[in-house]
Coordinates of C-alpha atoms and ligand atoms in Angstrom, one line a residue:
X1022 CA -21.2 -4.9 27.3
X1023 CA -22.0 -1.2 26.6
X1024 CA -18.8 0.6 26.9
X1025 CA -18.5 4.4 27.1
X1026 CA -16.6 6.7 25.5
X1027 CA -13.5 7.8 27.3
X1028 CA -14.3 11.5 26.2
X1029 CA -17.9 12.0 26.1
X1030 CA -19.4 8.8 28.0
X1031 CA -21.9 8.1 24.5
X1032 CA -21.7 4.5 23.7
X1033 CA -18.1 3.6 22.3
X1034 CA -17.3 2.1 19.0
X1035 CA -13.4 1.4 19.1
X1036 CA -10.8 0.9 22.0
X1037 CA -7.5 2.2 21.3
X1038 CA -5.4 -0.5 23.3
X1039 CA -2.1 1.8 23.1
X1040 CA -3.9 4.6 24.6
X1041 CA -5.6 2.9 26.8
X1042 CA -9.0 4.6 25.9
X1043 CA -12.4 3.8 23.9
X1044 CA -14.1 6.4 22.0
X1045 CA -17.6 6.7 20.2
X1046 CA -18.0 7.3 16.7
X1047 CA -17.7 10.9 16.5
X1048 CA -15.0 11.4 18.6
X1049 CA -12.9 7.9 16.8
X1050 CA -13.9 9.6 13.3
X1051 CA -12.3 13.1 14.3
X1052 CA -9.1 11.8 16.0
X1053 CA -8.4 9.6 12.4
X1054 CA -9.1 12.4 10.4
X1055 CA -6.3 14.4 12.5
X1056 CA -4.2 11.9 12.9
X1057 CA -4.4 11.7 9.0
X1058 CA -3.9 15.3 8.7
X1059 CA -1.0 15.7 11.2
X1060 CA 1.2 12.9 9.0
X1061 CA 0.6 14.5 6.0
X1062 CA 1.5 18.2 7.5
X1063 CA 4.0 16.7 10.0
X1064 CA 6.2 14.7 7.3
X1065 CA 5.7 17.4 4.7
X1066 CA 4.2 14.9 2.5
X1067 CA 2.3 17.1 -0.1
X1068 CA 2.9 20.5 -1.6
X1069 CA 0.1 23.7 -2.4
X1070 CA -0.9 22.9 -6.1
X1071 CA 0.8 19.4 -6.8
X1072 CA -1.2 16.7 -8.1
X1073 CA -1.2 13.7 -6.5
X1074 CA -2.1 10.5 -7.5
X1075 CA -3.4 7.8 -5.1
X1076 CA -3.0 4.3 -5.7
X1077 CA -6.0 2.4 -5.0
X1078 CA -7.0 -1.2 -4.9
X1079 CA -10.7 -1.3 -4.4
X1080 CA -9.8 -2.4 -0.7
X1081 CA -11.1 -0.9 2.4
X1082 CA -7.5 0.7 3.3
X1083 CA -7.2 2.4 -0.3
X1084 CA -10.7 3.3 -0.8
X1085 CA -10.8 4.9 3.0
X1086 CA -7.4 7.1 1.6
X1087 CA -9.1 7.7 -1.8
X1088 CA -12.0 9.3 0.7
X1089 CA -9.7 10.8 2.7
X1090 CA -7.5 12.8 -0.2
X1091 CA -10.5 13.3 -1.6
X1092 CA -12.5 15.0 1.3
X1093 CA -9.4 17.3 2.4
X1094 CA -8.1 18.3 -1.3
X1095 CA -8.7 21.7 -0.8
X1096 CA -7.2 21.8 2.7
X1097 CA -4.1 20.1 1.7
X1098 CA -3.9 22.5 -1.3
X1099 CA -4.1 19.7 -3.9
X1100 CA -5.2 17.7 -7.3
X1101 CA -6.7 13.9 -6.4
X1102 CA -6.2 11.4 -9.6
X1103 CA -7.1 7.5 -7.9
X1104 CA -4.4 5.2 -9.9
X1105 CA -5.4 1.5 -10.3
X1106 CA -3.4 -1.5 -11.3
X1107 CA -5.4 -4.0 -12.7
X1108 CA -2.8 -7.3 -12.6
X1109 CA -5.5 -9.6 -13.8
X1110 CA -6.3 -11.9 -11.1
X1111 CA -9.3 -13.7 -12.3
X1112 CA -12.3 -14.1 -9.5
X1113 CA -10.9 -11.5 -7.0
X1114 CA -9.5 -8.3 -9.6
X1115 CA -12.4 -7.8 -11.3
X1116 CA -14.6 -7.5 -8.2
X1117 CA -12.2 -5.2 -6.5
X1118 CA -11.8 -2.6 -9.6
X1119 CA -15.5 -2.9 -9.5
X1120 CA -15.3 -1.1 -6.4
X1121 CA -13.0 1.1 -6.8
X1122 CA -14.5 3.0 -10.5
X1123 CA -18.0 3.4 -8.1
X1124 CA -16.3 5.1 -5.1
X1125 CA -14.0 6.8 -7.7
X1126 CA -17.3 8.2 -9.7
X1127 CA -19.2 9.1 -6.3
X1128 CA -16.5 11.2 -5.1
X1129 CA -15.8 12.7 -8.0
X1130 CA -11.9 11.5 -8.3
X1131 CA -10.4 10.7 -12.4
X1132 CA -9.8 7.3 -12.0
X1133 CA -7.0 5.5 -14.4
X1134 CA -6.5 1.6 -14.8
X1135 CA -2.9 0.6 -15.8
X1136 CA -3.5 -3.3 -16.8
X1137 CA -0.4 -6.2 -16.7
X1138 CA -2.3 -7.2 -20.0
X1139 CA -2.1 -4.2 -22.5
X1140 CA 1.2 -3.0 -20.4
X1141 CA 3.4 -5.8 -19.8
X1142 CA 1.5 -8.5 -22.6
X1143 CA 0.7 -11.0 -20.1
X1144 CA -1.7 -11.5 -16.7
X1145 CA -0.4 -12.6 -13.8
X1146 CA -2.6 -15.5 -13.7
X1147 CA -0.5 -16.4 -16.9
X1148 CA 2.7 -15.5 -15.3
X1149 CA 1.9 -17.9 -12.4
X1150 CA 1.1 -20.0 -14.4
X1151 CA 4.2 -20.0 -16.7
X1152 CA 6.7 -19.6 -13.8
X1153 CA 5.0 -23.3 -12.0
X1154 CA 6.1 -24.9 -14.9
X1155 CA 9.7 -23.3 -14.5
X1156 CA 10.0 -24.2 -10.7
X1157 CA 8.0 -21.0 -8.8
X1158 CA 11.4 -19.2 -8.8
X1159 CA 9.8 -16.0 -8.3
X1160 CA 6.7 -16.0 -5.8
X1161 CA 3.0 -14.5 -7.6
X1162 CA 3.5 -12.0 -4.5
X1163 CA 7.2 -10.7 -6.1
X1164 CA 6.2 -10.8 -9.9
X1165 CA 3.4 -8.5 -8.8
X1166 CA 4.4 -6.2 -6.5
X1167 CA 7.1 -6.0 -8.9
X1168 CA 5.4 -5.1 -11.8
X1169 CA 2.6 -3.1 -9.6
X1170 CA 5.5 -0.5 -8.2
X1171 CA 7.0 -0.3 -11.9
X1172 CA 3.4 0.2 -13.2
X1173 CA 2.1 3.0 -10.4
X1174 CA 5.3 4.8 -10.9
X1175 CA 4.8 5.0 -14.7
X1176 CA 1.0 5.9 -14.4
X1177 CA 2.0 8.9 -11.4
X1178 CA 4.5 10.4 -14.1
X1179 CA 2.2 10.2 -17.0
X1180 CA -0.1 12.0 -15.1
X1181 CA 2.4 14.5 -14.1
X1182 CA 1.8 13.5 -10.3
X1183 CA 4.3 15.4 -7.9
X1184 CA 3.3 12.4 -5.1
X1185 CA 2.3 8.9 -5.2
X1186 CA 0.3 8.1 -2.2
X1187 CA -0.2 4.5 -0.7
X1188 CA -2.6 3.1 1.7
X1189 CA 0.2 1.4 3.5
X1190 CA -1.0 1.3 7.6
X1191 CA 1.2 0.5 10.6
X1192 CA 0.2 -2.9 10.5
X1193 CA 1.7 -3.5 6.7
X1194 CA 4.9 -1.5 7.5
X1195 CA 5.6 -3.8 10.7
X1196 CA 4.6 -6.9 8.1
X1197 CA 7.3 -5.6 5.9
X1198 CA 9.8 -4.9 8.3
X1199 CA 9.8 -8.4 9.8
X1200 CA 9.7 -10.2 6.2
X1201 CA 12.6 -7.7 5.1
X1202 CA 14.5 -8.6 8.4
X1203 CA 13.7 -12.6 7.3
X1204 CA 15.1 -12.4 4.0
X1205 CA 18.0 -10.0 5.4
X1206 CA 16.9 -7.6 2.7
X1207 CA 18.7 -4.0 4.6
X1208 CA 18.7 -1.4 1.7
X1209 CA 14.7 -2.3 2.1
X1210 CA 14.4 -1.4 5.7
X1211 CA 16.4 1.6 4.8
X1212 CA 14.6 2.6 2.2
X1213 CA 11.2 2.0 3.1
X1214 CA 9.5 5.1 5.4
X1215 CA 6.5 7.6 5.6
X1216 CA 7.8 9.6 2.6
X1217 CA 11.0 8.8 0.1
X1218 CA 12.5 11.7 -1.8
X1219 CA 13.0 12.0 -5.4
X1220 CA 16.0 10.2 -6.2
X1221 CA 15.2 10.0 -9.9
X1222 CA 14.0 12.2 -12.4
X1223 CA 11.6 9.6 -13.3
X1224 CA 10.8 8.1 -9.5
X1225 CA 7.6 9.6 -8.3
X1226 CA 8.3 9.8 -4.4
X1227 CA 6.2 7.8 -2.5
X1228 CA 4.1 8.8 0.7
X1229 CA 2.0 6.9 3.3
X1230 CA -0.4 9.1 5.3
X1231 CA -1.3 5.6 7.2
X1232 CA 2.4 5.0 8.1
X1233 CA 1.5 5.5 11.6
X1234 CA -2.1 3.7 12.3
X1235 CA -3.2 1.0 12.9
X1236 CA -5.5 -1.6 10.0
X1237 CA -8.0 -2.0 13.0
X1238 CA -8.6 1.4 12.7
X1239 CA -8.3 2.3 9.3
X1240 CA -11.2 -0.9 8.7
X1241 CA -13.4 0.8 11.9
X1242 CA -13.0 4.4 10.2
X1243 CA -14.0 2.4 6.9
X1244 CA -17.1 0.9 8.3
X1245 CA -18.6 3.8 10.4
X1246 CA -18.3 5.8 6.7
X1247 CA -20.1 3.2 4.7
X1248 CA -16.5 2.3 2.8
X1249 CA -17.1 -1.2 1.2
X1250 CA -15.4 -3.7 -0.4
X1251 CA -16.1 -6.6 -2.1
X1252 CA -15.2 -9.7 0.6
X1253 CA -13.0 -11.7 -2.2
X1254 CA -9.3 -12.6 -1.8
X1255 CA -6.4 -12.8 -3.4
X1256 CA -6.1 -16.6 -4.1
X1257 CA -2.2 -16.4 -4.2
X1258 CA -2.1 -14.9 -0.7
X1259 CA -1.2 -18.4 0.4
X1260 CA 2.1 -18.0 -1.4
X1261 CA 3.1 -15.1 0.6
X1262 CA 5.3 -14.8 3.9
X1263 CA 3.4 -12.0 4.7
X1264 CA 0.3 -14.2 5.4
X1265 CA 1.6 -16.1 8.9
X1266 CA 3.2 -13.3 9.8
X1267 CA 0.1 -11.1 10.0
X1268 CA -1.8 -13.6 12.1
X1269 CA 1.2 -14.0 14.3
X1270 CA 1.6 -10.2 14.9
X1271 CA -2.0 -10.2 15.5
X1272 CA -1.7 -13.0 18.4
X1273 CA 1.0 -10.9 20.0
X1274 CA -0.8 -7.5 19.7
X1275 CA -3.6 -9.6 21.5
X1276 CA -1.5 -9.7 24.2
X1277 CA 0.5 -6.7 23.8
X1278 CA -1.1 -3.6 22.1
X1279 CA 2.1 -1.2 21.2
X1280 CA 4.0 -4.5 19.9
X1281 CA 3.5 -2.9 16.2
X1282 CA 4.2 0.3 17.5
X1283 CA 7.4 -0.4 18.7
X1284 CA 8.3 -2.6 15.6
X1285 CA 7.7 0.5 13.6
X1286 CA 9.8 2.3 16.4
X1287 CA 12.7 -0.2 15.9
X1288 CA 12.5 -0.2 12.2
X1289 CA 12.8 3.9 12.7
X1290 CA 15.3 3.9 14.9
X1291 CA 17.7 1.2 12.5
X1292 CA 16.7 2.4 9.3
X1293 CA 19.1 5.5 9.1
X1294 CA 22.2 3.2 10.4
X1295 CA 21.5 1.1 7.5
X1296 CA 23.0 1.4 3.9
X1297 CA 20.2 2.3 1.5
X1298 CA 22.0 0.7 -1.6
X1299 CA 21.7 2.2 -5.4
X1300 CA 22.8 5.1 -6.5
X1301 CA 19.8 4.7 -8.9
X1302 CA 20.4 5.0 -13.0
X1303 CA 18.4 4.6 -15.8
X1304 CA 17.5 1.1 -16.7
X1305 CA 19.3 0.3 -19.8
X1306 CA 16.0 -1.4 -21.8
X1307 CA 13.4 0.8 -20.5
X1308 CA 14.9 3.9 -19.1
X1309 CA 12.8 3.9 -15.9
X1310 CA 14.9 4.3 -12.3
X1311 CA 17.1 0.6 -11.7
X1312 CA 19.6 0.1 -9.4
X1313 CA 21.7 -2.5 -11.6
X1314 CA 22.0 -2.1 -15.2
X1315 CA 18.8 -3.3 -16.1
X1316 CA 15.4 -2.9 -13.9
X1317 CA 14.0 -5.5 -12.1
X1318 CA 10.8 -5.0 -13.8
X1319 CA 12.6 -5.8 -17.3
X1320 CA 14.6 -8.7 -16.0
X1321 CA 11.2 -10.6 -14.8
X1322 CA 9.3 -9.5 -18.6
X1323 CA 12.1 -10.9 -20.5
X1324 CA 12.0 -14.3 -18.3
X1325 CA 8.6 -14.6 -18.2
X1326 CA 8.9 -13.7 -21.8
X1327 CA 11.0 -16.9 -22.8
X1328 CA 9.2 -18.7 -20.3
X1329 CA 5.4 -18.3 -22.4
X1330 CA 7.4 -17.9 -25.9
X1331 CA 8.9 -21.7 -24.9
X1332 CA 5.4 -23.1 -24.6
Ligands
LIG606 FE1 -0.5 -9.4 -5.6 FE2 0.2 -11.1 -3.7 FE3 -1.4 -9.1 -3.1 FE4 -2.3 -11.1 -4.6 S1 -1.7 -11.2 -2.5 S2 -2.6 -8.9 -5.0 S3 -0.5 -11.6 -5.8 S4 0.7 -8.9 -3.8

């Protein structure tokens, strides 16, 4: 079926379900771009003459900010510097990082790798592997984005970064929320938003210019600019909550097309009631921001530590 554009009656390329409209290339490409625009002036999420480094995956949702950042720079009054973590994930890492140094290079963005390897001493494939033989206490999903957040905070400070921007869409924040509200995890929910302030000397603040749209069309924007990436997976997805609970926010939003908006909504609307936990201090082995004694990050080394030295 040849569907028109809701603004221009040209052949369409996207419906927007909450909106009830569908619009054709040019007019899906310019309301992005503003939409993308209006978060980051709207939120207050950048500042003239800060340098801001974006973390990137070599996915289509971190390559499309990368393009983004690195298109407007000027505009927003900013430095770009693409930050990737490279956990070493054999058969899927590789091919991603791949991607990401060639969009880096054509847009002309410094990109930097931060590797588990020469940072932390081990991969996560060897983590996994060490934790299976000590019961799977900790998830591969936990030990990375564990180490990934410790990691992009450290590179975003080395690099004098005064932001560290995500690619994180609506679809990932309702994701969170849900998994957060399963594991009755509250100082998350509370904590988690567009834009976090700088409650450490050493915490780069964090901010998500895709906070408020969808993956469909962060993936449609992607594909009408030529953004690829590499169709490999992560093979411990299958570990994760997250997984079921994409698809079955996907069924719903079938069925329902503001469902994730009005998760976000809730989420909003609860977050401020909720205690946020900390103060943060200085974690006592490392010195980076902990809200116990020691940092998660340095609790998980020193197990996986014993856990490998045992072997
Ligand atoms: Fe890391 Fe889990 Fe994502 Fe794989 S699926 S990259 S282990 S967070």
């Amino acid at each position: 079926m040849n569907v028109k554009c809701s603004l221009c009656g040209r052949r369409a390329v996207i419906r927007i379900g909450y909106a009830g409209v569908h619009l054709c290339e040019e007019h899906f490409s310019s309301y992005f771009e503003r939409r993308f625009l209006e978060a980051t002036r709207l939120l207050r999420m950048f500042e003239r003459g800060e340098r801001v480094a974006v973390a990137v995956s070599g996915g289509k949702d971190s390559l499309t900010l990368l393009y983004l950042m690195s298109k407007h720079a000027d505009a927003l009054g900013v430095e770009v510097v693409a930050v990737l973590v490279d956990e070493g994930i054999r058969g899927y890492r590789e091919e991603k990082a791949r991607a990401a140094e060639a969009y880096a290079k054509r847009w002309g963005v410094e990109l930097v790798v931060k590797s588990f390897r020469e940072e932390l001493g081990f991969t996560l494939d060897e983590a996994v592997s060490a934790l299976m033989e000590d019961g799977l206490r900790y998830k591969p999903c936990t030990v990375c984005g564990v180490f990934r957040r410790y990691l992009l905070n450290r590179a975003a400070l080395e690099l004098g970064a005064g932001k560290l921007a995500t690619a994180h869409n609506l679809d990932d924040e309702a994701q969170a929320f849900l998994m957060n509200a399963l594991q009755a995890n509250l100082p998350s929910i509370a904590r988690e938003g567009p834009r976090s302030e700088r409650v450490h000397e050493k915490l780069v603040p964090r901010v998500k210019p895709f906070y408020f749209i969808p993956e469909k069309e962060v993936l449609t924007y992607a594909l009408l600019h030529g953004i690829e990436s590499p169709p490999v997976e992560c093979p411990y997805i299958v570990y994760s909550l997250r997984h079921p609970l994409r698809r079955w926010l996907n069924e719903v939003a079938e069925r329902d097309p503001s469902v994730k908006h009005r998760v976000i909504a809730l989420k909003n609307a609860l977050a401020p009631l909720l205690d946020r936990g900390g103060p943060f201090r200085s974690c006592r082995v490392c010195g980076m921001p902990s809200s116990g004694e020691v940092c998660k990050a340095c609790q998980l080394r020193q197990y996986i530590e014993r856990i490998l030295a045992s072997r």
